[in-house]
Tab-separated table of C-alpha atoms in Angstrom:
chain	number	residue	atom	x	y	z
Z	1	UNK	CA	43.956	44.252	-3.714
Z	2	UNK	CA	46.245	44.975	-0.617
Z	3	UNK	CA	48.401	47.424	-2.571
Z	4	UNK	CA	45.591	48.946	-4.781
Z	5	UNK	CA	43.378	50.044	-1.361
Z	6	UNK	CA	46.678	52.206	-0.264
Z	7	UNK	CA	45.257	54.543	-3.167
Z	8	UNK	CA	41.991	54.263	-1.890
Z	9	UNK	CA	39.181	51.782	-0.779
Z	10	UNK	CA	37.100	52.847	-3.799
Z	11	UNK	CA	39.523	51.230	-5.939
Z	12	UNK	CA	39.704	47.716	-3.850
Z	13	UNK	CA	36.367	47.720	-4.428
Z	14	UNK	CA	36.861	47.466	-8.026
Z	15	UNK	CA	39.009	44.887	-7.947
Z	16	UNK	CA	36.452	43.046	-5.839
Z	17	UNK	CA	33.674	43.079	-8.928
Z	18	UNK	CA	36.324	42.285	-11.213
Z	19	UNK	CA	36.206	39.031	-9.234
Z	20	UNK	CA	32.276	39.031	-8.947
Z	21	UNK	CA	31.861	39.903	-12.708
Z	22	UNK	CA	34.834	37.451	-14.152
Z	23	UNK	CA	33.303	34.059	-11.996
Z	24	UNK	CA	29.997	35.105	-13.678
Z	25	UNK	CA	31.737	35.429	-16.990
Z	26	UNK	CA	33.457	31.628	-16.790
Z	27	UNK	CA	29.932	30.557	-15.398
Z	28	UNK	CA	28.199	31.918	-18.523
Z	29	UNK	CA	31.061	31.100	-20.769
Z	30	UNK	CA	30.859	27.498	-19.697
Z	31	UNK	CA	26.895	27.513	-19.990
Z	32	UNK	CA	27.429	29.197	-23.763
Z	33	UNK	CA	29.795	26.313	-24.557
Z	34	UNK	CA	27.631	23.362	-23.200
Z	35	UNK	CA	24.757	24.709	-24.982
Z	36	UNK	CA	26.893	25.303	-28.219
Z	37	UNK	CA	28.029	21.406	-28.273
Z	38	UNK	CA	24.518	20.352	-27.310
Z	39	UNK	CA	23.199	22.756	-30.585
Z	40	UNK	CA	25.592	21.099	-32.747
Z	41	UNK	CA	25.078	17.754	-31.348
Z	42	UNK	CA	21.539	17.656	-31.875
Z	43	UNK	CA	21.830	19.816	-35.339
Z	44	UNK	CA	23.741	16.488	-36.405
Z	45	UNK	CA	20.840	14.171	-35.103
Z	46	UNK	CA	18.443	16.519	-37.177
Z	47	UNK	CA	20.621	16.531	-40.302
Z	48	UNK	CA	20.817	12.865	-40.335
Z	49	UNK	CA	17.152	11.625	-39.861
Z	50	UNK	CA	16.422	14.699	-42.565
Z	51	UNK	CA	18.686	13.308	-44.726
Z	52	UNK	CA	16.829	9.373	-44.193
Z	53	UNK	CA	13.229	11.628	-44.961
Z	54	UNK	CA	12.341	11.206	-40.782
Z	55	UNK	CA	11.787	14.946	-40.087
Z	56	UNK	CA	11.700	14.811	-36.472
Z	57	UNK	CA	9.271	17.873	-35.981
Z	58	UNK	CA	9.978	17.756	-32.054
Z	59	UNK	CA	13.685	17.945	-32.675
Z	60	UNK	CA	13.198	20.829	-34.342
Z	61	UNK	CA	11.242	22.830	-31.857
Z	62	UNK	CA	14.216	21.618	-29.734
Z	63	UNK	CA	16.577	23.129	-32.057
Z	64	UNK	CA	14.807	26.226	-32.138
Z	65	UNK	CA	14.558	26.945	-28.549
Z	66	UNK	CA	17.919	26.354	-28.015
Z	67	UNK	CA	19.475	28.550	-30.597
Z	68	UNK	CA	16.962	31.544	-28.863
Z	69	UNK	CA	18.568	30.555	-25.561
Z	70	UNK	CA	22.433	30.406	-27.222
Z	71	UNK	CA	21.821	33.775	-28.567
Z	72	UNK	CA	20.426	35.472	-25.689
Z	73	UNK	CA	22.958	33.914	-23.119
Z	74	UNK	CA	25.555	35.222	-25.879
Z	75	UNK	CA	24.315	38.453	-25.589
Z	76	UNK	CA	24.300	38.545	-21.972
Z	77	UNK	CA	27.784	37.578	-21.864
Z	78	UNK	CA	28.521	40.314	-24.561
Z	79	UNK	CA	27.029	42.868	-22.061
Z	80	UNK	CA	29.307	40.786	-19.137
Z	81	UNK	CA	32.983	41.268	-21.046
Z	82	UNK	CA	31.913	44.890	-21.847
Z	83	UNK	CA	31.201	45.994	-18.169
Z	84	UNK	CA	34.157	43.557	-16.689
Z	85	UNK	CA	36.329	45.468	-19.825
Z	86	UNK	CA	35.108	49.010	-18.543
Z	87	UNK	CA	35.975	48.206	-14.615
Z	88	UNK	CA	39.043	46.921	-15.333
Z	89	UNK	CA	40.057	50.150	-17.414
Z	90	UNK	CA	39.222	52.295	-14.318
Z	91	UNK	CA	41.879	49.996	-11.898
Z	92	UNK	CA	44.764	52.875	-11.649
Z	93	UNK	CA	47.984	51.611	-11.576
Z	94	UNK	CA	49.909	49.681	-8.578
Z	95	UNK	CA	52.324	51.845	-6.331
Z	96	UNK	CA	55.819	50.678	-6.736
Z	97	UNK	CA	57.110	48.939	-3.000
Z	98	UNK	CA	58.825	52.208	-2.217
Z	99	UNK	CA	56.036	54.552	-2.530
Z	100	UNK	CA	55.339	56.352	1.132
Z	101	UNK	CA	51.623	55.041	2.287
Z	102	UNK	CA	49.735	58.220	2.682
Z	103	UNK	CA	46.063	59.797	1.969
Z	104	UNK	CA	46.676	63.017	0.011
Z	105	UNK	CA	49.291	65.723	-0.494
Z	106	UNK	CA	50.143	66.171	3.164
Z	107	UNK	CA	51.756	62.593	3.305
Z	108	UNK	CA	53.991	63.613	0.760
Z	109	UNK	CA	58.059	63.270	1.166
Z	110	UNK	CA	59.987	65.982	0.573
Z	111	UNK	CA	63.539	64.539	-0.974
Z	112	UNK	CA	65.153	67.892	-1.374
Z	113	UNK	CA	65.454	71.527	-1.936
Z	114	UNK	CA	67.236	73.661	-4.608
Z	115	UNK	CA	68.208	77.386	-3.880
Z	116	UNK	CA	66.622	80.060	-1.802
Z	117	UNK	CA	63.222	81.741	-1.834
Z	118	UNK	CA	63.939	85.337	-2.701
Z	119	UNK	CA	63.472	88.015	0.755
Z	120	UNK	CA	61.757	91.223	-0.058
Z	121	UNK	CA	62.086	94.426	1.401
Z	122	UNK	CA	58.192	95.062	0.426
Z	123	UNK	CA	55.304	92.810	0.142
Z	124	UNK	CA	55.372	90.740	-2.816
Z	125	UNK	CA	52.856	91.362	-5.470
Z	126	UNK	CA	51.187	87.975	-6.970
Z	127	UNK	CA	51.875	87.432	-10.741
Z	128	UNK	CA	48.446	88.336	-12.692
Z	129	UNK	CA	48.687	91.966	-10.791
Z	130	UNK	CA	52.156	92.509	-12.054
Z	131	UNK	CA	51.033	90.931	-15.076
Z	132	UNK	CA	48.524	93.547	-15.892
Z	133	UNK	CA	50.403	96.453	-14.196
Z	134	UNK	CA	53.321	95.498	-17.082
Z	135	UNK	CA	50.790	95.348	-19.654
Z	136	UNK	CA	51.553	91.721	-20.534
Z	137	UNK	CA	48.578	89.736	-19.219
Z	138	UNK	CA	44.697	90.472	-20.096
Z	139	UNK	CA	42.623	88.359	-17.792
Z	140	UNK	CA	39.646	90.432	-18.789
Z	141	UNK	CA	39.732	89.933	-22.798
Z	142	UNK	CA	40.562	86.393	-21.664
Z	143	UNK	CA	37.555	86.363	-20.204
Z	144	UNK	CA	35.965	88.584	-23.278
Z	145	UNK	CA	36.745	85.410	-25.842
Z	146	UNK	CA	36.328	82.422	-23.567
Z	147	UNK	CA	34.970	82.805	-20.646
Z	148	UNK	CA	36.673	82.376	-17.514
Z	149	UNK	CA	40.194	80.602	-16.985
Z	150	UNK	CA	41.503	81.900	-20.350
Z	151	UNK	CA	44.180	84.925	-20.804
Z	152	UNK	CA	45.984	86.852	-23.645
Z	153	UNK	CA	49.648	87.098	-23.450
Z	154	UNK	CA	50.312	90.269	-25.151
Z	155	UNK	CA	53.369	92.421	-26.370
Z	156	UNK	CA	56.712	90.839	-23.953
Z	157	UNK	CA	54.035	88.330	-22.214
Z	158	UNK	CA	53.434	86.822	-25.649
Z	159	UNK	CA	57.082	87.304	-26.327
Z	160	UNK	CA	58.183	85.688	-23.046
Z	161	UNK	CA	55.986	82.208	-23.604
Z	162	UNK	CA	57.992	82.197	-27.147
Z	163	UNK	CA	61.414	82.427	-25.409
Z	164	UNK	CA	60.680	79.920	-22.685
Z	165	UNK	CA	59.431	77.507	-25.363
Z	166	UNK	CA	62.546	77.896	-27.356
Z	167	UNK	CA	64.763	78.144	-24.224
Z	168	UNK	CA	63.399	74.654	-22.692
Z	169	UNK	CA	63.200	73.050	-26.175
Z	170	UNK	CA	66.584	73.983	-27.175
Z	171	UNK	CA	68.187	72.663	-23.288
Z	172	UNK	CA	66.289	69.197	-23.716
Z	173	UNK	CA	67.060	68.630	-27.327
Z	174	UNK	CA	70.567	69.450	-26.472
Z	175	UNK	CA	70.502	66.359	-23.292
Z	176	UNK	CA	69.370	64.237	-25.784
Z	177	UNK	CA	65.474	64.245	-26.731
Z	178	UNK	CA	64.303	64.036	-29.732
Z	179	UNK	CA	61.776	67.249	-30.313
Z	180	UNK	CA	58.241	65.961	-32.358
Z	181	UNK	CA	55.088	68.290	-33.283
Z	182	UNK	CA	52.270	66.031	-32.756
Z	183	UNK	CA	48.072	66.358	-33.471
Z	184	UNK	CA	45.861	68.460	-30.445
Z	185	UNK	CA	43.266	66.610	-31.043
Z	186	UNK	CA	43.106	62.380	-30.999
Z	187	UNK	CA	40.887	59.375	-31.343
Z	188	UNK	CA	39.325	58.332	-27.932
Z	189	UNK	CA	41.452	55.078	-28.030
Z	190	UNK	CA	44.481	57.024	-27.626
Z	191	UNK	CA	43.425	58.524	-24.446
Z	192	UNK	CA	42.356	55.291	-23.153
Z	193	UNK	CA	46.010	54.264	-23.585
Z	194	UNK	CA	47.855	56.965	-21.630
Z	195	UNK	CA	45.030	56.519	-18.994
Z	196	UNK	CA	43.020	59.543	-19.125
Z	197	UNK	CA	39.612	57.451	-20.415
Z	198	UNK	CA	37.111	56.207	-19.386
Z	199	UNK	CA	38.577	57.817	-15.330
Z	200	UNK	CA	39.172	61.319	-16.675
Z	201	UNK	CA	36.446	61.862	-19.451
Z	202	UNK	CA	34.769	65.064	-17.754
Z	203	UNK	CA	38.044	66.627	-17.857
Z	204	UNK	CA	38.235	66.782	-21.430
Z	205	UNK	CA	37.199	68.577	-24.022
Z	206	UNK	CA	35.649	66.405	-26.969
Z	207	UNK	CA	34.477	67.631	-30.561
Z	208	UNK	CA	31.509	65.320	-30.717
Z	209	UNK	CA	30.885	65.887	-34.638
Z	210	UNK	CA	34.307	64.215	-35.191
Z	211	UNK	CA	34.765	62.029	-32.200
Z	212	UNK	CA	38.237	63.380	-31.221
Z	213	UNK	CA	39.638	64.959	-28.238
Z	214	UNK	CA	42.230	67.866	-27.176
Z	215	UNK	CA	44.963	66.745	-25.726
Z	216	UNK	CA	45.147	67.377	-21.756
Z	217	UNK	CA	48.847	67.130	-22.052
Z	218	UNK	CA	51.805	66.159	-25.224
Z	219	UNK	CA	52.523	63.251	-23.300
Z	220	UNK	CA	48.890	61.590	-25.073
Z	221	UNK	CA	50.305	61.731	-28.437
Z	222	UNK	CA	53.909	60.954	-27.689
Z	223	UNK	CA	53.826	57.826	-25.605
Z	224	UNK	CA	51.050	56.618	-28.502
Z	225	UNK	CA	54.068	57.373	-30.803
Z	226	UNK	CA	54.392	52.751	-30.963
Z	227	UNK	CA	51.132	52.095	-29.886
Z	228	UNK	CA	50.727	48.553	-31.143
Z	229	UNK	CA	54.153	48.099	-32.427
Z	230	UNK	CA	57.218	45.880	-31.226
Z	231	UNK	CA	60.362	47.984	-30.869
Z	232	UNK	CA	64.073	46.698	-31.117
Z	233	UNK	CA	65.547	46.424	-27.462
Z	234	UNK	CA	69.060	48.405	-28.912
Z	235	UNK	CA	66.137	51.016	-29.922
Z	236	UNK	CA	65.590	52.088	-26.123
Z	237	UNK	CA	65.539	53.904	-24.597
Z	238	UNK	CA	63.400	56.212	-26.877
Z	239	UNK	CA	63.805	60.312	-25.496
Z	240	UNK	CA	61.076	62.213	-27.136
Z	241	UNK	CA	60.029	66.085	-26.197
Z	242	UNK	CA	57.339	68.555	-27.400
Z	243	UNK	CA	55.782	71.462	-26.875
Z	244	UNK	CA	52.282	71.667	-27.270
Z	245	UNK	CA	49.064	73.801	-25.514
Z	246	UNK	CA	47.095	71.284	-23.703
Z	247	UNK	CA	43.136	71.621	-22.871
Z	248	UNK	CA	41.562	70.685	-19.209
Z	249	UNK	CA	38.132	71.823	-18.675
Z	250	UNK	CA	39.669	71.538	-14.610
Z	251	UNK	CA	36.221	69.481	-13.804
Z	252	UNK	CA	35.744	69.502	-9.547
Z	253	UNK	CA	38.103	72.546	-9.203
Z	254	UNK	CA	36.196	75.876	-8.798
Z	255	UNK	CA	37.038	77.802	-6.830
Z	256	UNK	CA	40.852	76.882	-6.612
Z	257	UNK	CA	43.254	78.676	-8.127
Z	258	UNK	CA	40.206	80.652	-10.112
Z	259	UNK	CA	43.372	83.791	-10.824
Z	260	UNK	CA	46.230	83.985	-12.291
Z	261	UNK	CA	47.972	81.025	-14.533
Z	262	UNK	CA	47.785	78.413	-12.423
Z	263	UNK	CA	44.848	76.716	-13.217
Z	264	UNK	CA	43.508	77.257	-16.966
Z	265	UNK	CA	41.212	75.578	-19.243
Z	266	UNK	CA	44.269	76.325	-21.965
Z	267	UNK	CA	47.406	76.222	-20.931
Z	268	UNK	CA	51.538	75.778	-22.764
Z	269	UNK	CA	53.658	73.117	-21.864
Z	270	UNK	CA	56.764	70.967	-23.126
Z	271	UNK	CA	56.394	67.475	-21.982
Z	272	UNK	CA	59.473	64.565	-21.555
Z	273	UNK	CA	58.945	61.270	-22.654
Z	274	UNK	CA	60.781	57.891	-22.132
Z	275	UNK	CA	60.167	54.552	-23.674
Z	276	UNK	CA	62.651	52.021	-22.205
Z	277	UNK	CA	63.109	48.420	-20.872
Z	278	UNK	CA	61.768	47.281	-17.295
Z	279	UNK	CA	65.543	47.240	-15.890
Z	280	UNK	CA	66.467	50.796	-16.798
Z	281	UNK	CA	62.911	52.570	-15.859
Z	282	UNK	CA	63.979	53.210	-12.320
Z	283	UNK	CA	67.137	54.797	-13.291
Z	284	UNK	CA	65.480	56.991	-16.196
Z	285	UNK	CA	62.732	58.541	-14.286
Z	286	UNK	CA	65.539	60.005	-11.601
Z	287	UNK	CA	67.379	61.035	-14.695
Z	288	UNK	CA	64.305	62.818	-15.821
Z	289	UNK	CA	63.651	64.339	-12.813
Z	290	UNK	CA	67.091	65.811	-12.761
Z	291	UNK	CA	66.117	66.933	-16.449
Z	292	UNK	CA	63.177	68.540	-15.766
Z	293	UNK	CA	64.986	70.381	-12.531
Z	294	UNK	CA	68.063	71.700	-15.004
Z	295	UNK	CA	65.261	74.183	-16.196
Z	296	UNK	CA	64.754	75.845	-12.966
Z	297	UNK	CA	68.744	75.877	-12.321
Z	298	UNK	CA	69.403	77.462	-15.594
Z	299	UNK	CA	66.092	79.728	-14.656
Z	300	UNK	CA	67.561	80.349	-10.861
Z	301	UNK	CA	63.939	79.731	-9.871
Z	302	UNK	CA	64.033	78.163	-6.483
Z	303	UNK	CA	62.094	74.832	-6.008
Z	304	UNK	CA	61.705	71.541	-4.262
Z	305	UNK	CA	61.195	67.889	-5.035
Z	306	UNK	CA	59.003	65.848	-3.342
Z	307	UNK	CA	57.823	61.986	-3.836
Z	308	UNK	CA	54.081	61.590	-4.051
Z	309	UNK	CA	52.375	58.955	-1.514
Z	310	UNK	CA	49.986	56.334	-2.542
Z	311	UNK	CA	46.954	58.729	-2.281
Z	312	UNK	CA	48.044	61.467	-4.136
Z	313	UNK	CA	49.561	59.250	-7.498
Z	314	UNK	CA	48.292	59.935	-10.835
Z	315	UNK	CA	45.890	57.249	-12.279
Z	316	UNK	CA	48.880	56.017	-14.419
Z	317	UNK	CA	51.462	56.650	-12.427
Z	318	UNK	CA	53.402	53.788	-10.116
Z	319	UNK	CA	56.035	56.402	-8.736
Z	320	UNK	CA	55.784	60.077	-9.193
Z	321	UNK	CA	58.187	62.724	-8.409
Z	322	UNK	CA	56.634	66.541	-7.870
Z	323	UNK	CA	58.825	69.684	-8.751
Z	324	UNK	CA	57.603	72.427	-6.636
Z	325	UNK	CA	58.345	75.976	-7.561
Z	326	UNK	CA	58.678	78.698	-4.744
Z	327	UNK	CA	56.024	81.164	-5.394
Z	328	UNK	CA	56.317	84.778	-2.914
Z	329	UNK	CA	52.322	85.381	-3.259
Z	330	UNK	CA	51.462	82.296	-1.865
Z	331	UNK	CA	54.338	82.230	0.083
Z	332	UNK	CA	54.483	78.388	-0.319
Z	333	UNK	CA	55.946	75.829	-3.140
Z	334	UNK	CA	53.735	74.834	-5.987
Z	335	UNK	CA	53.695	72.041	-8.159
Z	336	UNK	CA	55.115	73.394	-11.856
Z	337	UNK	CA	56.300	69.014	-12.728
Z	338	UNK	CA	55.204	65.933	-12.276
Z	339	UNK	CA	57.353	63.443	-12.984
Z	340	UNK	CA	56.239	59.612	-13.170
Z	341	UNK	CA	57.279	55.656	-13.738
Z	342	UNK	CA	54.210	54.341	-15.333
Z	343	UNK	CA	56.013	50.481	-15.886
Z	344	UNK	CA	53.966	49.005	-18.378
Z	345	UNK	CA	50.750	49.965	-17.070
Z	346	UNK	CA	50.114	52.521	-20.529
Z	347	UNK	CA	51.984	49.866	-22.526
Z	348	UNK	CA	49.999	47.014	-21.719
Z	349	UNK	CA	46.774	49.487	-22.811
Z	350	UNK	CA	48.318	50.698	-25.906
Z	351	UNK	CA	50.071	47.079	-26.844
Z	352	UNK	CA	53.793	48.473	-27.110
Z	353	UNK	CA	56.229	46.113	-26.651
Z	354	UNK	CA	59.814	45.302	-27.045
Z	355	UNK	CA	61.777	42.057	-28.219
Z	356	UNK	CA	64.834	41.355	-26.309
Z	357	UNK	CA	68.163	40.221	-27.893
Z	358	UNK	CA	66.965	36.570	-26.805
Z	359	UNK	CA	63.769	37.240	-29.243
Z	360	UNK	CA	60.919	37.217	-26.381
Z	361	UNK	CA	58.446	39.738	-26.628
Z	362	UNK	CA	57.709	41.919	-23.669
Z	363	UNK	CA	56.125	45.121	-22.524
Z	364	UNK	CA	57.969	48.486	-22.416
Z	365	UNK	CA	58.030	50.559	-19.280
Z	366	UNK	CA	57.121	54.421	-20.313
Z	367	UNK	CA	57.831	57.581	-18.417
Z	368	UNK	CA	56.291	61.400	-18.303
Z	369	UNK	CA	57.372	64.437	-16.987
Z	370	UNK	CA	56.707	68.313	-17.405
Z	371	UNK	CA	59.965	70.018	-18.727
Z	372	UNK	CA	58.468	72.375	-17.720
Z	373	UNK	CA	54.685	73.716	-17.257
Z	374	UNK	CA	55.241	77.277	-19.433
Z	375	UNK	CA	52.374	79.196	-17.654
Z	376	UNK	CA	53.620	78.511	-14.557
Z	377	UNK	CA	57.285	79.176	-15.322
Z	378	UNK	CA	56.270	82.525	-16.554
Z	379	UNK	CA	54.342	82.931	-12.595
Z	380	UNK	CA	57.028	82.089	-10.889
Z	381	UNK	CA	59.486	84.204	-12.951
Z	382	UNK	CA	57.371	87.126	-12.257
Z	383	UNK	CA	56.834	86.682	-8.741
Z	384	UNK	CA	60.679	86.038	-7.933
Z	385	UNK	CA	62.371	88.265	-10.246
Z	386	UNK	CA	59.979	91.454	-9.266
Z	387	UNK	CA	60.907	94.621	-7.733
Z	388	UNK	CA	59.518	97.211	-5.650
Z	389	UNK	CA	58.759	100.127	-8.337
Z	390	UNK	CA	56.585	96.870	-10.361
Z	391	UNK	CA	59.277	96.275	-12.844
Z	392	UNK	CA	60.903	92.408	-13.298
Z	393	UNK	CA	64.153	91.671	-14.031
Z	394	UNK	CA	65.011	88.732	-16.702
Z	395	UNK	CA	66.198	85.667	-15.707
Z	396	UNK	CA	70.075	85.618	-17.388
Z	397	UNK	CA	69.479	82.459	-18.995
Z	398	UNK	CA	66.681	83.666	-21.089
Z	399	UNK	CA	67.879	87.404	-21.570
Z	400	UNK	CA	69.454	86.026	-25.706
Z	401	UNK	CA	65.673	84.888	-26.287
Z	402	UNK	CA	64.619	88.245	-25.999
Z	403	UNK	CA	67.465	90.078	-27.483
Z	404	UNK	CA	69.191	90.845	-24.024
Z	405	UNK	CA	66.637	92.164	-22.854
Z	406	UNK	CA	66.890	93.020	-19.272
Z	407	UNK	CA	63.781	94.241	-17.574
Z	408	UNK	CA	60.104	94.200	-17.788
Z	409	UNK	CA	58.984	97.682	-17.166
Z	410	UNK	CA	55.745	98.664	-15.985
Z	411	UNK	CA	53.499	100.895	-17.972
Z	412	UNK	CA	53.322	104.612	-17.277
């Protein structure tokens, strides 16, 4: 409880009706079975005199009124597992010891910082108006199709989200990951393992008819990859990366971020995923960190790293690592990773487990990280790379993608 509250006092408060709600269960549970052995013991007594033609018709009111009591305090205690099930499910995950205590994004730790934000001799334009001076970004047909916080990527924008796919596919397939093409759209009990549901449900987007849901993010379908299977321990760790659009209806965030890429209800990304034992997980999510970073390196995108504090964790997350990308407009980083330890939290949710060389069975730790956030990549790109006439140089690294293509040019 101690530990949970440094995420917030909402949450102790949780785990205090978990208490209330399981010492009513066992009270009920022990009144279900005393009533069950007296039902059976007098069913006997019934059975017998019946049996010896002494129908007992008292005995069988007796009988009668207790089986309506059995079933209704079974159905109470139906109704008590369901609502102790559903609080449970919303208990986010506990912080790892060496999580920073903190309230919200202000308490995070910055750990450290990768090359330097470009200096302009003019003031920098943000990315959707060099966007739509270039000709590559249509907010307003965007807007035309779907409504607000959608965009076309036309001509070299389109082209450029193809290259950066390819480009961060090809560098994490060549550190090891296997690349997957999984389903958009999955059962609600696969979002319940990952985390998302029942916390996150207004942040989807469901297709009622069919009772399936777009993914918020590749890392839903990967991690669910085992659900419910036992894995070899010489099988781990398990590397897996795909790229995949991801849906967020962005629920509680109007008015943020309302231009540009930063915030859409549709949005590219290629997500990292580990499965691996409890004794590695520690030393795979700074590997994947450093994964994830090689992107922006290769890119020569400054950014930053920074831990996350207690208040600002992800739901599933027990340590979480943010990649912040320096972006001119805003003249400030902004988060284009997150990179987290979930332990076994998910795998405990989804049933995935491992059996060691000594043949015990135990849960897997899994692990999630943007490699990267495409959108965003293609923001930051713009803003850093532009120049004063409007025109945006390539970054080297993706230059083959496009067949050497150098620089964006502005439309006359």
């Amino acid at each position: 409880r101690k530990r949970i509250a440094t995420r917030g006092e909402e949450y102790a408060q949780l785990v205090d009706k978990v208490y209330q709600l399981d010492k009513k269960k066992r009270e009920l549970q022990r009144r279900v079975e005393d009533l069950r052995a007296l039902l059976n013991r007098k069913s006997r007594e019934y059975g017998k005199l019946k049996r010896e033609g002494k129908e007992d018709e008292n005995l069988k009111r007796e009988l009668s009124r207790i089986k309506e009591e059995l079933l209704k305090l079974e159905e109470e205690l139906k109704l008590l597992e369901e609502e102790l099930n559903k609080t449970l499910l919303r208990i986010p995950n506990l912080p790892h010891p060496s999580v920073p205590v903190g309230e919200d994004e202000k308490d995070n730790v910055e750990i450290r910082r990768w090359g330097e934000p470009p200096r302009f001799g003019f003031t920098p334009k943000p990315h959707w108006e060099l966007g739509e001076k270039l000709g590559i970004l249509d907010f307003e047909r965007g807007a035309k199709l779907s409504g607000s916080r959608f965009v076309v990527k036309r001509g070299l924008g389109a082209r450029l989200v193809r290259a950066l796919i390819n480009f961060m596919l090809d560098l994490h397939t060549q550190n090891g990951y296997l690349e997957m093409y999984v389903p958009h759209l999955v059962k609600p009990e696969i979002l319940i393992g990952t985390g998302q549901l029942p916390k996150f449900e207004e942040d989807l987007f469901k297709c009622e008819r069919d009772n399936l849901y777009l993914i918020p993010t590749a890392e839903v379908p990967l991690t669910n990859l085992h659900r419910e299977e036992i894995l070899k321990e010489e099988e781990l760790p398990i590397y897996y990366t795909a790229y995949t659009p991801c849906y967020r209806r962005e629920a509680g965030s109007y008015g943020r971020d309302v231009k540009g890429l930063i915030r859409l209800h549709q949005f590219d990304k290629v997500e990292l995923v580990k499965i691996t034992t409890p004794e590695s997980s520690y030393e795979e999510l700074e590997k994947l960190v450093r994964d994830a970073e090689r992107v922006l390196q290769e890119l020569e995108l400054p950014y930053r790293v920074v831990e996350l504090c207690t208040g600002d964790l992800g739901f599933s997350a027990s340590k979480t690592y943010d990649i912040e990308v320096w972006m001119p407009s805003y003249n400030r980083y902004r988060e284009i990773s997150s990179c987290s330890n979930c332990e076994d939290f998910q795998a405990r949710r989804m049933k995935l487990r491992y059996k060691t060389k000594q043949g015990k069975n135990l849960y897997c730790h899994t692990l999630n990280g943007s490699g990267l956030a495409v959108g965003r990549t293609l923001a930051a790109i713009l803003e850093n790379y532009q120049r004063e006439d409007g025109s945006v140089v390539i970054p080297k690294a993706l230059r083959p993608y496009l067949g050497g293509l150098e620089v964006i040019e502005p439309i006359k």
